[in-house]
Each structure stands twice: as C-alpha cells, then as structure tokens.
C-alpha cells in the first residue's frame, strides 16, 4: 500500500513538472513572438503628388483604417475574448502626434509599432505592398486629422492567446509581412497592373497573399478569388458597394467590409479589380 502511494506521489510530481515545463515553454515561445523589439529596415518615403494628397482621406476609408481605428482614427476596441486577448486599434491622432514619419511608415508597412513592438491584427501584411508615395500620402492624411480623444488601454494577450502564438496559430505582423513578400499574386501584364495593385492592398488581408483563399477569423473562410470570375461587372459593383453577392445570399465579413470600406472605391477602381480577377480566373481554367 505504502509503496503504491509512493509511486502515485512520484507520478503526480512528474506530471506537475511536465505541466510547469509546458507552461514555461508557452510563456517563452509567446514572449519571443510578442516581446522584444523588432529592428525593421529604414523606410524610404517620397513626396506624394497633389492628387495623391487630396485623395488621402478617402484612402483611409477604402483601406479600412477608419473601420478599425474608429471615427477620426480616435481608437476602437477590435477584439476581446476572455483569456485570448484584448486588442485595441489605437488612437492614431495621439500616436502620430508623438511619432515621426519613419515610425509611422514602419508600423503601416512592416508591422512594427512606434515603440518597436511586433504588431498583432493590424494588416501590415497587405499594406507592405504600398509604394513610397502612397504610404507618405496616408501618413499626411493621418496628420491632417484633428488630434483628440483618449488613449486606448494597452493590448493584452491572455493564456489561450499565448498558446496560439506559441503553437504558431496566431501570427505577429512582421512574420506576416515576410510571408506576403514571398508570395505575390500572379502578374498578368501591364493591362491588368492597376487592378492587381488595388486587390493586393485591399483584398489580400482576408483572401490570402496570392488571393488563393484565407481564414480571416477562426472558422470563417474567405474563398479563392477565382469566384469573382463568375461575376459580371454590374454584379461585381453591387457586391463591392453593398455587400450583396450574386443570388442575393447574405454574406458575413465580406458584407461589412464592402459596405464600410469598398463602397468608397470609384467605378474605375472597381472595374480595374474586376478586369484583373476575371483574367486571373480565365487563366486558372
Ligand atoms: C483590421 C483592423 C485594422 C486595420 C484595417 C488597420 N489597423 Fe492599424 N492597427 C490595428 C491594431 C489592432 C493595431 C494595434 C496592434 C498592436 O498593438 O499589436 C494597429 C496599429 C497601428 C499603428 C501603430 C500604432 C502604434 O502605437 O505604434 C499604426 C500607425 C496603424 N495601425 C495605422 C493604420 C493605418 C494607416 C491603416 C490603414 C491603411 C490601418 N492602421 C488599418 C488594426 C487595424
Ligand atoms: C475583412 C476580410 C475581407 C476582405 C478585406 C475582403 N474579403 Fe471578400 N470575402 C471575405 C469573406 C469572409 C468571404 C466569404 C463570405 C462571407 O462570409 O462574408 C468573402 C467573399 C468574397 C467573394 C465571394 C462572394 C460570393 O459570391 O459568395 C468575392 C467575389 C470577394 N469576397 C471579393 C473580394 C474582393 C474583390 C476584395 C478586395 C476588394 C475582398 N473580397 C476583400 C472577406 C474579405
């Protein structure tokens, strides 16, 4: 009896040590992903054209900055799941007041916070495909907004979020930026370059780096954009402006992003995206 008890004691002790080791591993692996500073590369920014500067405020809408960072970019709670994470899209008017253009560009295109932290959720992966003048025009548009509002609380990653990071299920943006750089969508020639560019910076966040499909939130699939090949232009315009697809089905995230962001695309831009996606679908068949 005493012997059996002793063995039971050893077993419990052994399991405790294992649990502690596992917890320590999760902690260190997630700290490595989250903590520490990321260097990044120096940003080159050039002066935008007058037309690009005038268009900056609209780009803040098309590209979703306002949807996530809130009205006037004054901050917004983006994601809150007990034990996973609380993530705010911060008040960018306050961030910009303290940061230089280099820091803002690194946050937008490299996924590195103005304090050097690797960012979460902020879709720098797709914004990494903006050119120098486009990035500078966005920064000017941020700086053009009145500074105000409150600072959002610091972001917090709980134990389940840490397990996700350690297991490689949740990614920080600098690693996503690298993945998107290595996986560019098909270049179909100069005739389709404008549409490819627009899709790269607006659709890749959810439909994947090459538009081959993605999973913008657990359990919600965004399809390969070959599906757009079946849309004629009026149907595609309706989808982009109202979130209603062919057949009038009810969509989830796509409905929100269309109504809130893509409804600010011009007709010419929607046509360019359509041209590219139809050509891409034709070549896939
Ligand atoms: C899907 C939501 C989402 C969209 C779209 C988005 N952001 Fe963010 N952004 C975030 C979140 C969340 C953070 C904070 C991430 C963190 O702290 O880990 C952030 C952080 C930032 C930061 C860094 C702030 C700091 O304190 O260092 C900048 C700058 C920024 N975003 C600019 C932009 C701009 C410009 C756009 C549009 C081109 C944009 N964001 C679009 C969610 C978003
Ligand atoms: C914020 C995430 C997100 C972004 C950004 C996004 N999509 Fe989607 N899209 C989805 C999801 C998710 C679906 C699947 C339907 C649903 O659940 O909303 C979808 C579905 C679609 C469909 C299929 C609709 C159908 O017939 O079922 C098309 C076409 C489409 N997206 C085109 C685009 C284009 C073009 C862009 C860029 C201009 C884009 N999407 C950007 C998330 C996104």
XYZ file of C-alpha atoms and ligand atoms in Angstrom:
371
model
C 0.000 0.000 0.000
C 2.659 2.452 1.118
C 4.642 1.530 -1.971
C 1.657 2.194 -4.265
C 1.122 5.557 -2.601
C 4.759 6.442 -3.070
C 4.537 5.648 -6.784
C 1.365 7.694 -7.044
C 3.251 10.588 -5.419
C 6.070 10.247 -7.967
C 3.553 10.245 -10.786
C 1.789 13.389 -9.563
C 5.147 15.084 -9.072
C 6.245 14.087 -12.546
C 3.010 15.405 -14.114
C 3.366 18.679 -12.210
C 6.890 19.136 -13.502
C 5.662 18.409 -17.039
C 2.836 20.960 -16.689
C 5.271 23.567 -15.388
C 7.664 22.872 -18.247
C 4.820 23.179 -20.779
C 3.673 26.470 -19.230
C 7.236 27.765 -19.288
C 7.605 26.772 -22.935
C 4.351 28.541 -23.889
C 5.486 31.614 -21.989
C 8.933 31.759 -23.596
C 7.728 30.925 -27.095
C 4.964 33.561 -26.945
C 7.291 36.137 -25.363
C 9.680 35.558 -28.241
C 6.866 36.289 -30.717
C 5.378 39.227 -28.787
C 8.065 40.769 -26.698
C 11.311 42.323 -27.639
C 11.912 44.982 -30.190
C 11.992 44.450 -33.930
C 14.518 46.478 -35.880
C 12.946 46.554 -39.323
C 14.530 48.300 -42.278
C 14.768 52.064 -42.867
C 11.743 53.411 -44.748
C 12.132 55.461 -47.892
C 9.313 57.943 -48.335
C 8.892 60.322 -51.257
C 6.704 63.385 -51.647
C 3.262 62.379 -52.925
C 1.645 64.157 -55.857
C -1.019 66.797 -55.144
C -3.669 64.340 -56.394
C -2.446 61.639 -54.003
C -2.502 64.079 -51.091
C -6.035 65.173 -51.909
C -7.093 61.526 -52.125
C -5.542 60.548 -48.751
C -8.689 60.959 -46.614
C -10.664 58.678 -48.973
C -7.864 56.081 -48.852
C -8.189 55.984 -45.044
C -11.748 54.752 -45.673
C -11.138 52.414 -48.628
C -8.223 50.717 -46.875
C -10.163 50.116 -43.671
C -8.110 52.363 -41.366
C -11.280 54.144 -40.177
C -13.251 50.897 -39.805
C -10.681 49.510 -37.369
C -9.212 52.627 -35.752
C -12.622 54.290 -35.403
C -14.133 57.627 -36.384
C -11.457 60.261 -36.818
C -8.950 57.405 -36.137
C -9.531 58.032 -32.419
C -9.251 54.386 -31.310
C -11.529 51.377 -31.108
C -11.780 48.007 -29.300
C -11.190 45.491 -32.091
C -11.078 42.117 -30.467
C -11.974 40.970 -26.974
C -12.103 37.318 -25.976
C -11.594 36.318 -22.345
C -8.231 34.571 -21.824
C -7.316 35.027 -25.515
C -6.659 38.743 -25.955
C -7.967 42.294 -25.747
C -6.713 44.235 -28.722
C -7.456 47.877 -29.366
C -6.744 49.637 -32.633
C -5.117 52.667 -31.016
C -5.986 56.350 -31.347
C -3.781 57.258 -34.309
C -4.149 61.009 -33.846
C -2.336 60.672 -30.485
C 0.154 58.127 -31.863
C 1.006 60.376 -34.824
C 1.450 63.436 -32.610
C 4.381 61.680 -30.905
C 5.844 59.693 -33.813
C 7.872 60.687 -36.867
C 7.055 59.610 -40.428
C 9.667 56.830 -40.301
C 7.956 55.265 -37.283
C 4.501 55.547 -38.818
C 5.656 54.035 -42.104
C 7.300 51.128 -40.266
C 4.059 50.489 -38.379
C 1.986 50.598 -41.571
C 4.279 48.660 -43.924
C 6.423 46.498 -41.628
C 4.045 45.769 -38.753
C 6.371 47.287 -36.161
C 4.738 49.537 -33.545
C 6.097 53.025 -32.949
C 7.598 51.587 -29.733
C 9.328 48.781 -31.667
C 6.858 46.013 -30.737
C 5.665 43.486 -33.340
C 2.001 44.337 -34.029
C -0.979 41.963 -33.948
C -4.089 42.095 -36.210
C -3.064 45.369 -37.911
C -2.933 44.156 -41.576
C 0.546 45.439 -42.407
C 0.917 42.277 -44.489
C -1.195 43.768 -47.280
C -0.107 47.370 -46.699
C 3.520 46.240 -47.201
C 2.594 46.288 -50.896
C 2.002 50.053 -50.990
C 4.662 52.161 -52.647
C 6.581 55.028 -51.015
C 4.356 57.853 -52.266
C 1.120 56.045 -51.346
C 2.421 55.458 -47.832
C 3.500 59.090 -47.471
C 0.051 60.260 -48.644
C -1.633 58.092 -45.983
C 0.642 59.500 -43.300
C -0.197 63.037 -44.421
C -3.905 62.170 -44.215
C -3.462 60.872 -40.635
C -1.610 64.068 -39.710
C -4.364 66.121 -41.331
C -6.956 64.895 -38.810
C -7.609 66.929 -35.655
C -5.699 65.477 -32.684
C -8.020 64.430 -29.886
C -9.845 61.707 -27.981
C -8.493 59.378 -25.341
C -5.662 56.911 -25.347
C -6.857 53.277 -25.648
C -5.840 50.797 -22.906
C -2.732 48.707 -23.623
C -3.286 45.478 -25.532
C -3.254 42.294 -23.522
C -2.675 38.690 -24.615
C -4.077 36.056 -22.216
C -3.015 32.404 -21.701
C -5.018 30.996 -24.653
C -3.658 33.726 -26.932
C -0.163 32.836 -25.774
C -0.771 29.160 -26.562
C -1.938 30.251 -30.036
C 1.228 32.279 -30.530
C 3.497 29.513 -29.215
C 1.772 26.935 -31.440
C 2.108 29.207 -34.474
C -1.691 29.643 -34.891
C -1.607 33.368 -34.205
C 0.949 35.406 -36.097
C 2.599 38.730 -35.451
C 2.705 41.146 -38.362
C 6.442 41.245 -39.107
C 6.300 37.496 -39.870
C 3.169 38.012 -41.995
C 4.846 40.830 -43.920
C 7.707 38.468 -44.761
C 5.256 35.769 -45.883
C 3.359 38.228 -48.111
C 6.609 39.459 -49.699
C 7.482 35.910 -50.736
C 4.009 35.153 -52.071
C 2.954 37.751 -54.620
C -0.193 37.317 -56.739
C 0.176 36.485 -60.430
C 1.375 39.393 -62.567
C -0.855 39.325 -65.681
C 0.885 42.152 -67.518
C 0.613 45.943 -67.709
C -3.019 45.898 -68.848
C -4.053 44.350 -65.519
C -1.476 46.035 -63.284
C -3.847 48.630 -61.786
C -6.391 46.029 -60.690
C -3.700 43.721 -59.345
C -2.323 46.574 -57.268
C -5.720 47.536 -55.843
C -6.505 43.925 -54.970
C -3.064 43.438 -53.376
C -3.575 46.254 -50.866
C -7.307 45.721 -50.234
C -8.242 42.044 -50.629
C -5.137 40.072 -49.577
C -5.701 40.584 -45.844
C -8.555 38.069 -45.923
C -8.293 36.275 -49.275
C -4.624 35.418 -48.756
C -1.316 36.717 -50.151
C -1.957 35.391 -53.684
C -5.812 35.505 -53.405
C -5.827 31.721 -53.097
C -8.147 31.899 -50.082
C -7.763 32.627 -46.386
C -9.362 32.344 -42.983
C -9.812 35.888 -41.618
C -11.219 34.584 -38.356
C -11.285 31.047 -36.988
C -13.928 29.052 -38.854
C -14.692 31.754 -41.452
C -13.215 31.037 -44.882
C -12.673 33.734 -47.491
C -12.677 31.865 -50.844
C -10.085 31.852 -53.634
C -10.910 34.959 -55.672
C -11.455 32.840 -58.801
C -15.081 33.083 -57.605
C -15.062 36.666 -58.906
C -14.635 35.235 -62.429
C -18.324 34.297 -62.389
C -19.405 37.882 -61.665
C -20.282 40.256 -64.493
C -19.391 43.902 -63.913
C -22.795 45.111 -62.598
C -22.953 42.183 -60.149
C -19.410 42.840 -59.026
C -20.174 46.543 -58.497
C -23.189 45.629 -56.397
C -21.048 43.291 -54.273
C -18.349 45.935 -53.752
C -20.799 48.720 -52.912
C -23.489 46.918 -50.900
C -22.018 43.545 -49.876
C -24.791 41.661 -51.698
C -23.439 38.791 -53.866
C -24.973 37.066 -56.889
C -28.254 35.419 -55.936
C -28.689 37.855 -53.042
C -27.278 35.498 -50.383
C -26.361 37.023 -47.038
C -22.596 37.331 -46.519
C -20.711 37.728 -43.261
C -17.460 39.714 -43.079
C -17.498 40.451 -46.809
C -20.784 42.338 -46.393
C -19.281 44.607 -43.712
C -16.024 45.313 -45.490
C -17.879 46.130 -48.740
C -20.396 48.482 -47.154
C -17.906 50.215 -44.849
C -14.751 50.353 -46.964
C -15.139 49.296 -50.619
C -18.237 51.458 -51.143
C -15.659 54.287 -51.260
C -13.894 52.805 -54.313
C -14.504 54.642 -57.593
C -16.231 52.943 -60.525
C -12.927 52.887 -62.408
C -11.187 51.178 -59.491
C -13.897 48.521 -59.186
C -13.638 47.886 -62.941
C -9.867 47.512 -62.715
C -10.164 44.970 -59.870
C -12.850 43.110 -61.824
C -10.721 43.031 -65.008
C -7.784 41.572 -63.097
C -9.798 38.956 -61.201
C -11.705 37.799 -64.305
C -8.449 37.439 -66.244
C -6.904 35.552 -63.323
C -9.914 33.207 -63.206
C -9.805 32.654 -67.000
C -6.139 31.707 -66.886
C -6.795 29.330 -63.984
C -9.356 27.445 -66.096
C -8.222 45.011 -39.207
C -8.063 46.185 -38.373
C -7.067 47.256 -38.747
C -6.970 47.937 -39.936
C -7.773 47.723 -41.198
C -5.931 48.916 -39.739
N -5.388 48.815 -38.490
Fe -3.819 49.871 -37.770
N -3.803 48.740 -36.103
C -4.763 47.807 -35.771
C -4.470 47.267 -34.462
C -5.279 46.210 -33.719
C -3.287 47.899 -34.019
C -2.563 47.646 -32.706
C -1.845 46.335 -32.779
C -0.998 46.006 -31.573
O -0.823 46.854 -30.716
O -0.464 44.887 -31.538
C -2.896 48.820 -35.085
C -1.768 49.615 -35.040
C -1.472 50.619 -35.955
C -0.358 51.537 -35.869
C 0.732 51.518 -34.792
C 0.327 52.328 -33.590
C 1.406 52.370 -32.526
O 1.063 52.715 -31.386
O 2.553 52.068 -32.797
C -0.447 52.397 -36.933
C 0.478 53.560 -37.266
C -1.607 51.998 -37.698
N -2.201 50.919 -37.084
C -2.035 52.623 -38.862
C -3.045 52.133 -39.688
C -3.381 52.676 -40.993
C -2.752 53.904 -41.620
C -4.347 51.876 -41.512
C -4.978 51.933 -42.899
C -4.057 51.951 -44.020
C -4.640 50.851 -40.524
N -3.845 51.040 -39.434
C -5.572 49.838 -40.705
C -5.825 47.413 -36.548
C -6.062 47.812 -37.850
C -12.053 41.633 -43.983
C -11.951 40.450 -44.792
C -12.177 40.551 -46.282
C -11.659 41.452 -47.175
C -10.703 42.593 -46.885
C -12.157 41.083 -48.470
N -12.962 39.986 -48.377
Fe -14.026 39.114 -49.887
N -14.761 37.750 -48.586
C -14.463 37.660 -47.248
C -15.184 36.539 -46.681
C -15.096 36.091 -45.225
C -15.933 35.957 -47.712
C -16.882 34.760 -47.618
C -18.282 35.283 -47.479
C -18.530 35.824 -46.109
O -18.635 35.029 -45.196
O -18.585 37.046 -45.925
C -15.656 36.752 -48.909
C -16.232 36.520 -50.149
C -15.907 37.186 -51.307
C -16.446 36.877 -52.611
C -17.456 35.756 -52.938
C -18.865 36.211 -52.757
C -19.799 35.079 -53.108
O -20.278 35.073 -54.234
O -20.002 34.222 -52.235
C -15.879 37.739 -53.506
C -16.124 37.803 -55.015
C -14.996 38.604 -52.751
N -15.037 38.226 -51.403
C -14.233 39.598 -53.298
C -13.388 40.427 -52.564
C -12.590 41.474 -53.165
C -12.524 41.783 -54.641
C -11.924 42.082 -52.141
C -10.995 43.267 -52.224
C -11.504 44.430 -52.941
C -12.300 41.406 -50.908
N -13.179 40.401 -51.212
C -11.832 41.750 -49.647
C -13.646 38.513 -46.530
C -12.990 39.616 -47.047
